[in-house]
């Protein structure tokens, strides 16, 4: 059963809510906060936990979703990092739709990797060797929505998806804010 109401059921794709333009290249090319893309700024503000952005993304995502699935989130580069904005999003989406379950603590980064936006390795292997599944019995046989804030290469989502499928989930659909 597709997770998205939009009819998207291609398990190999990543649905992106909007286009993200990284801040550092923008700034390096002479850009400033005055002419920075508003949607990209919203993503950065969301990642920093700024007020109002969580509700903005809830409003954007909720209409795309159906029901009867678990929600997992892509992970910070830091091992055992405290739950962040994606976890909060995953906590709130179930209250907006029937039979949605927060499973945001299922994926665990057990080994810190270099920050990707600062030149860290984006390889699939880097992610595969630093993430594990916690309590796989919770997700076995279930449909999963896997959410990330920003995707560049898709390898972080790809590694999480591979691990989830290997743990016996029924299907995984990926969604990125940008």
PDB file of C-alpha atoms in Angstrom:
ATOM      1  CA  UNK A   1       0.000   0.000   0.000  1.00  0.00           C
ATOM      2  CA  UNK A   2       1.471   3.390  -0.957  1.00  0.00           C
ATOM      3  CA  UNK A   3       2.294   5.727   1.893  1.00  0.00           C
ATOM      4  CA  UNK A   4       1.807   8.862  -0.193  1.00  0.00           C
ATOM      5  CA  UNK A   5      -1.659  10.012  -1.125  1.00  0.00           C
ATOM      6  CA  UNK A   6      -0.174  11.565  -4.249  1.00  0.00           C
ATOM      7  CA  UNK A   7      -0.129   8.072  -5.762  1.00  0.00           C
ATOM      8  CA  UNK A   8       3.646   7.828  -5.703  1.00  0.00           C
ATOM      9  CA  UNK A   9       4.566   4.216  -5.086  1.00  0.00           C
ATOM     10  CA  UNK A  10       8.011   3.912  -6.619  1.00  0.00           C
ATOM     11  CA  UNK A  11      10.070   2.599  -3.699  1.00  0.00           C
ATOM     12  CA  UNK A  12      13.351   3.566  -5.362  1.00  0.00           C
ATOM     13  CA  UNK A  13      12.661   7.314  -5.528  1.00  0.00           C
ATOM     14  CA  UNK A  14      13.013  10.108  -3.030  1.00  0.00           C
ATOM     15  CA  UNK A  15      10.109  12.532  -2.954  1.00  0.00           C
ATOM     16  CA  UNK A  16      11.345  16.061  -2.300  1.00  0.00           C
ATOM     17  CA  UNK A  17       9.005  18.703  -0.928  1.00  0.00           C
ATOM     18  CA  UNK A  18      11.049  21.578  -2.390  1.00  0.00           C
ATOM     19  CA  UNK A  19      14.443  22.576  -3.772  1.00  0.00           C
ATOM     20  CA  UNK A  20      17.275  23.223  -1.320  1.00  0.00           C
ATOM     21  CA  UNK A  21      20.202  25.494  -2.107  1.00  0.00           C
ATOM     22  CA  UNK A  22      23.130  25.089   0.342  1.00  0.00           C
ATOM     23  CA  UNK A  23      24.105  28.196   2.303  1.00  0.00           C
ATOM     24  CA  UNK A  24      27.908  27.922   2.058  1.00  0.00           C
ATOM     25  CA  UNK A  25      28.111  27.893  -1.776  1.00  0.00           C
ATOM     26  CA  UNK A  26      25.555  30.722  -1.856  1.00  0.00           C
ATOM     27  CA  UNK A  27      27.673  32.780   0.523  1.00  0.00           C
ATOM     28  CA  UNK A  28      30.927  31.885  -1.302  1.00  0.00           C
ATOM     29  CA  UNK A  29      29.431  33.267  -4.521  1.00  0.00           C
ATOM     30  CA  UNK A  30      28.788  36.622  -2.827  1.00  0.00           C
ATOM     31  CA  UNK A  31      25.268  35.876  -1.641  1.00  0.00           C
ATOM     32  CA  UNK A  32      23.856  37.057   1.653  1.00  0.00           C
ATOM     33  CA  UNK A  33      20.857  36.408   3.856  1.00  0.00           C
ATOM     34  CA  UNK A  34      19.040  39.153   1.961  1.00  0.00           C
ATOM     35  CA  UNK A  35      19.012  37.204  -1.321  1.00  0.00           C
ATOM     36  CA  UNK A  36      19.091  33.644   0.048  1.00  0.00           C
ATOM     37  CA  UNK A  37      16.314  31.335  -1.125  1.00  0.00           C
ATOM     38  CA  UNK A  38      13.402  31.490   1.363  1.00  0.00           C
ATOM     39  CA  UNK A  39      12.587  27.778   1.240  1.00  0.00           C
ATOM     40  CA  UNK A  40      16.230  26.833   1.846  1.00  0.00           C
ATOM     41  CA  UNK A  41      16.329  29.269   4.763  1.00  0.00           C
ATOM     42  CA  UNK A  42      13.208  27.593   6.189  1.00  0.00           C
ATOM     43  CA  UNK A  43      14.978  24.234   6.069  1.00  0.00           C
ATOM     44  CA  UNK A  44      18.031  25.643   7.862  1.00  0.00           C
ATOM     45  CA  UNK A  45      15.779  27.315  10.438  1.00  0.00           C
ATOM     46  CA  UNK A  46      13.937  23.985  10.905  1.00  0.00           C
ATOM     47  CA  UNK A  47      17.248  22.177  11.425  1.00  0.00           C
ATOM     48  CA  UNK A  48      18.146  24.751  14.080  1.00  0.00           C
ATOM     49  CA  UNK A  49      14.807  24.241  15.817  1.00  0.00           C
ATOM     50  CA  UNK A  50      13.560  27.780  15.213  1.00  0.00           C
ATOM     51  CA  UNK A  51       9.974  28.400  16.177  1.00  0.00           C
ATOM     52  CA  UNK A  52       7.291  28.142  13.525  1.00  0.00           C
ATOM     53  CA  UNK A  53       9.261  26.043  11.047  1.00  0.00           C
ATOM     54  CA  UNK A  54       8.106  22.715  12.479  1.00  0.00           C
ATOM     55  CA  UNK A  55       4.463  23.654  11.919  1.00  0.00           C
ATOM     56  CA  UNK A  56       5.267  24.920   8.431  1.00  0.00           C
ATOM     57  CA  UNK A  57       6.699  21.538   7.424  1.00  0.00           C
ATOM     58  CA  UNK A  58       3.892  19.632   9.151  1.00  0.00           C
ATOM     59  CA  UNK A  59       1.455  21.616   6.997  1.00  0.00           C
ATOM     60  CA  UNK A  60       3.446  20.832   3.843  1.00  0.00           C
ATOM     61  CA  UNK A  61       3.906  17.109   4.515  1.00  0.00           C
ATOM     62  CA  UNK A  62       0.631  16.055   6.086  1.00  0.00           C
ATOM     63  CA  UNK A  63      -1.501  16.437   2.913  1.00  0.00           C
ATOM     64  CA  UNK A  64       0.874  14.105   1.040  1.00  0.00           C
ATOM     65  CA  UNK A  65       0.440  11.228   3.458  1.00  0.00           C
ATOM     66  CA  UNK A  66      -1.996   8.377   3.780  1.00  0.00           C
ATOM     67  CA  UNK A  67      -2.291   6.161   6.834  1.00  0.00           C
ATOM     68  CA  UNK A  68      -1.145   2.863   8.288  1.00  0.00           C
ATOM     69  CA  UNK A  69       2.637   3.235   8.285  1.00  0.00           C
ATOM     70  CA  UNK A  70       5.562   3.859  10.615  1.00  0.00           C
ATOM     71  CA  UNK A  71       7.731   6.967  10.444  1.00  0.00           C
ATOM     72  CA  UNK A  72      11.521   6.731  10.699  1.00  0.00           C
ATOM     73  CA  UNK A  73      14.045   9.530  10.312  1.00  0.00           C
ATOM     74  CA  UNK A  74      17.487   9.855   8.769  1.00  0.00           C
ATOM     75  CA  UNK A  75      20.192  10.520  11.308  1.00  0.00           C
ATOM     76  CA  UNK A  76      22.564  13.241  12.361  1.00  0.00           C
ATOM     77  CA  UNK A  77      26.250  12.618  11.661  1.00  0.00           C
ATOM     78  CA  UNK A  78      26.863  12.391  15.437  1.00  0.00           C
ATOM     79  CA  UNK A  79      26.695   9.015  17.162  1.00  0.00           C
ATOM     80  CA  UNK A  80      23.833   8.685  19.643  1.00  0.00           C
ATOM     81  CA  UNK A  81      22.800  12.322  19.065  1.00  0.00           C
ATOM     82  CA  UNK A  82      19.822  13.602  21.014  1.00  0.00           C
ATOM     83  CA  UNK A  83      16.560  13.629  19.082  1.00  0.00           C
ATOM     84  CA  UNK A  84      16.349  16.630  16.783  1.00  0.00           C
ATOM     85  CA  UNK A  85      13.757  18.427  14.648  1.00  0.00           C
ATOM     86  CA  UNK A  86      13.130  15.411  12.396  1.00  0.00           C
ATOM     87  CA  UNK A  87      12.262  13.374  15.479  1.00  0.00           C
ATOM     88  CA  UNK A  88       9.818  16.092  16.572  1.00  0.00           C
ATOM     89  CA  UNK A  89       8.252  16.017  13.112  1.00  0.00           C
ATOM     90  CA  UNK A  90       7.958  12.237  13.351  1.00  0.00           C
ATOM     91  CA  UNK A  91       6.396  12.582  16.819  1.00  0.00           C
ATOM     92  CA  UNK A  92       3.705  14.975  15.554  1.00  0.00           C
ATOM     93  CA  UNK A  93       2.728  13.446  12.188  1.00  0.00           C
ATOM     94  CA  UNK A  94       0.821  10.541  13.798  1.00  0.00           C
ATOM     95  CA  UNK A  95      -1.523  12.964  15.554  1.00  0.00           C
ATOM     96  CA  UNK A  96      -2.556  14.346  12.149  1.00  0.00           C
ATOM     97  CA  UNK A  97      -3.443  11.050  10.487  1.00  0.00           C
ATOM     98  CA  UNK A  98      -4.861   7.700  11.441  1.00  0.00           C
ATOM     99  CA  UNK A  99      -2.656   4.712  12.008  1.00  0.00           C
ATOM    100  CA  UNK A 100       0.631   6.558  11.653  1.00  0.00           C
ATOM    101  CA  UNK A 101       3.200   5.463  14.220  1.00  0.00           C
ATOM    102  CA  UNK A 102       6.348   7.280  15.290  1.00  0.00           C
ATOM    103  CA  UNK A 103       9.304   4.904  14.962  1.00  0.00           C
ATOM    104  CA  UNK A 104      11.932   7.644  14.852  1.00  0.00           C
ATOM    105  CA  UNK A 105      14.140   5.892  17.405  1.00  0.00           C
ATOM    106  CA  UNK A 106      14.448   2.729  15.313  1.00  0.00           C
ATOM    107  CA  UNK A 107      17.530   3.837  13.372  1.00  0.00           C
ATOM    108  CA  UNK A 108      20.625   4.579  15.476  1.00  0.00           C
ATOM    109  CA  UNK A 109      23.898   6.133  14.350  1.00  0.00           C
ATOM    110  CA  UNK A 110      26.403   4.297  16.558  1.00  0.00           C
ATOM    111  CA  UNK A 111      29.554   5.784  15.027  1.00  0.00           C
ATOM    112  CA  UNK A 112      30.121   9.496  14.382  1.00  0.00           C
ATOM    113  CA  UNK A 113      30.949  10.380  10.786  1.00  0.00           C
ATOM    114  CA  UNK A 114      32.341  13.624   9.381  1.00  0.00           C
ATOM    115  CA  UNK A 115      29.621  16.215   8.770  1.00  0.00           C
ATOM    116  CA  UNK A 116      28.503  15.806   5.166  1.00  0.00           C
ATOM    117  CA  UNK A 117      27.909  19.500   4.519  1.00  0.00           C
ATOM    118  CA  UNK A 118      31.518  20.146   5.523  1.00  0.00           C
ATOM    119  CA  UNK A 119      33.033  17.611   3.124  1.00  0.00           C
ATOM    120  CA  UNK A 120      32.447  14.335   4.956  1.00  0.00           C
ATOM    121  CA  UNK A 121      32.184  11.174   2.883  1.00  0.00           C
ATOM    122  CA  UNK A 122      28.771  10.754   1.303  1.00  0.00           C
ATOM    123  CA  UNK A 123      29.441   7.137   0.357  1.00  0.00           C
ATOM    124  CA  UNK A 124      26.821   4.501   0.986  1.00  0.00           C
ATOM    125  CA  UNK A 125      29.408   2.412   2.858  1.00  0.00           C
ATOM    126  CA  UNK A 126      30.142   5.261   5.297  1.00  0.00           C
ATOM    127  CA  UNK A 127      26.482   5.282   6.315  1.00  0.00           C
ATOM    128  CA  UNK A 128      26.055   1.506   6.265  1.00  0.00           C
ATOM    129  CA  UNK A 129      28.991   1.082   8.653  1.00  0.00           C
ATOM    130  CA  UNK A 130      27.717   3.645  11.155  1.00  0.00           C
ATOM    131  CA  UNK A 131      23.955   2.940  11.441  1.00  0.00           C
ATOM    132  CA  UNK A 132      22.074   0.056  13.014  1.00  0.00           C
ATOM    133  CA  UNK A 133      18.463  -0.918  13.699  1.00  0.00           C
ATOM    134  CA  UNK A 134      17.173  -0.839  17.268  1.00  0.00           C
ATOM    135  CA  UNK A 135      14.233  -3.141  18.091  1.00  0.00           C
ATOM    136  CA  UNK A 136      13.726  -4.561  14.581  1.00  0.00           C
ATOM    137  CA  UNK A 137      10.656  -6.499  15.760  1.00  0.00           C
ATOM    138  CA  UNK A 138       8.736  -3.200  15.919  1.00  0.00           C
ATOM    139  CA  UNK A 139       9.172  -2.544  12.187  1.00  0.00           C
ATOM    140  CA  UNK A 140       9.152  -6.057  10.733  1.00  0.00           C
ATOM    141  CA  UNK A 141       6.429  -6.463   8.086  1.00  0.00           C
ATOM    142  CA  UNK A 142       5.461  -2.768   8.212  1.00  0.00           C
ATOM    143  CA  UNK A 143       5.395   0.039   5.647  1.00  0.00           C
ATOM    144  CA  UNK A 144       7.877   2.790   6.486  1.00  0.00           C
ATOM    145  CA  UNK A 145       8.055   6.484   5.633  1.00  0.00           C
ATOM    146  CA  UNK A 146      11.700   7.547   5.967  1.00  0.00           C
ATOM    147  CA  UNK A 147      12.156  11.318   6.356  1.00  0.00           C
ATOM    148  CA  UNK A 148      15.294  13.425   5.915  1.00  0.00           C
ATOM    149  CA  UNK A 149      15.757  17.181   6.003  1.00  0.00           C
ATOM    150  CA  UNK A 150      18.093  17.498   2.998  1.00  0.00           C
ATOM    151  CA  UNK A 151      19.262  14.915   0.503  1.00  0.00           C
ATOM    152  CA  UNK A 152      22.202  15.441  -1.836  1.00  0.00           C
ATOM    153  CA  UNK A 153      23.506  12.071  -2.987  1.00  0.00           C
ATOM    154  CA  UNK A 154      20.657  10.049  -1.478  1.00  0.00           C
ATOM    155  CA  UNK A 155      23.150   7.721   0.196  1.00  0.00           C
ATOM    156  CA  UNK A 156      22.082   8.468   3.764  1.00  0.00           C
ATOM    157  CA  UNK A 157      18.481   7.618   2.890  1.00  0.00           C
ATOM    158  CA  UNK A 158      19.681   4.720   0.741  1.00  0.00           C
ATOM    159  CA  UNK A 159      21.667   3.194   3.605  1.00  0.00           C
ATOM    160  CA  UNK A 160      18.760   3.598   6.031  1.00  0.00           C
ATOM    161  CA  UNK A 161      16.381   2.085   3.481  1.00  0.00           C
ATOM    162  CA  UNK A 162      18.697  -0.875   2.866  1.00  0.00           C
ATOM    163  CA  UNK A 163      19.014  -1.530   6.599  1.00  0.00           C
ATOM    164  CA  UNK A 164      15.257  -1.264   7.117  1.00  0.00           C
ATOM    165  CA  UNK A 165      14.528  -3.684   4.263  1.00  0.00           C
ATOM    166  CA  UNK A 166      17.154  -6.104   5.586  1.00  0.00           C
ATOM    167  CA  UNK A 167      15.376  -5.942   8.969  1.00  0.00           C
ATOM    168  CA  UNK A 168      12.219  -7.245   7.286  1.00  0.00           C
ATOM    169  CA  UNK A 169      10.080  -4.173   6.642  1.00  0.00           C
ATOM    170  CA  UNK A 170       7.445  -4.490   3.934  1.00  0.00           C
ATOM    171  CA  UNK A 171       8.306  -1.273   2.059  1.00  0.00           C
ATOM    172  CA  UNK A 172      10.184   2.000   2.483  1.00  0.00           C
ATOM    173  CA  UNK A 173       9.324   5.317   0.877  1.00  0.00           C
ATOM    174  CA  UNK A 174      11.702   8.252   1.253  1.00  0.00           C
ATOM    175  CA  UNK A 175      10.746  11.881   1.749  1.00  0.00           C
ATOM    176  CA  UNK A 176      13.142  14.837   1.988  1.00  0.00           C
ATOM    177  CA  UNK A 177      12.280  18.420   2.835  1.00  0.00           C
ATOM    178  CA  UNK A 178      14.763  19.507   0.165  1.00  0.00           C
TER     179      UNK A 178
END
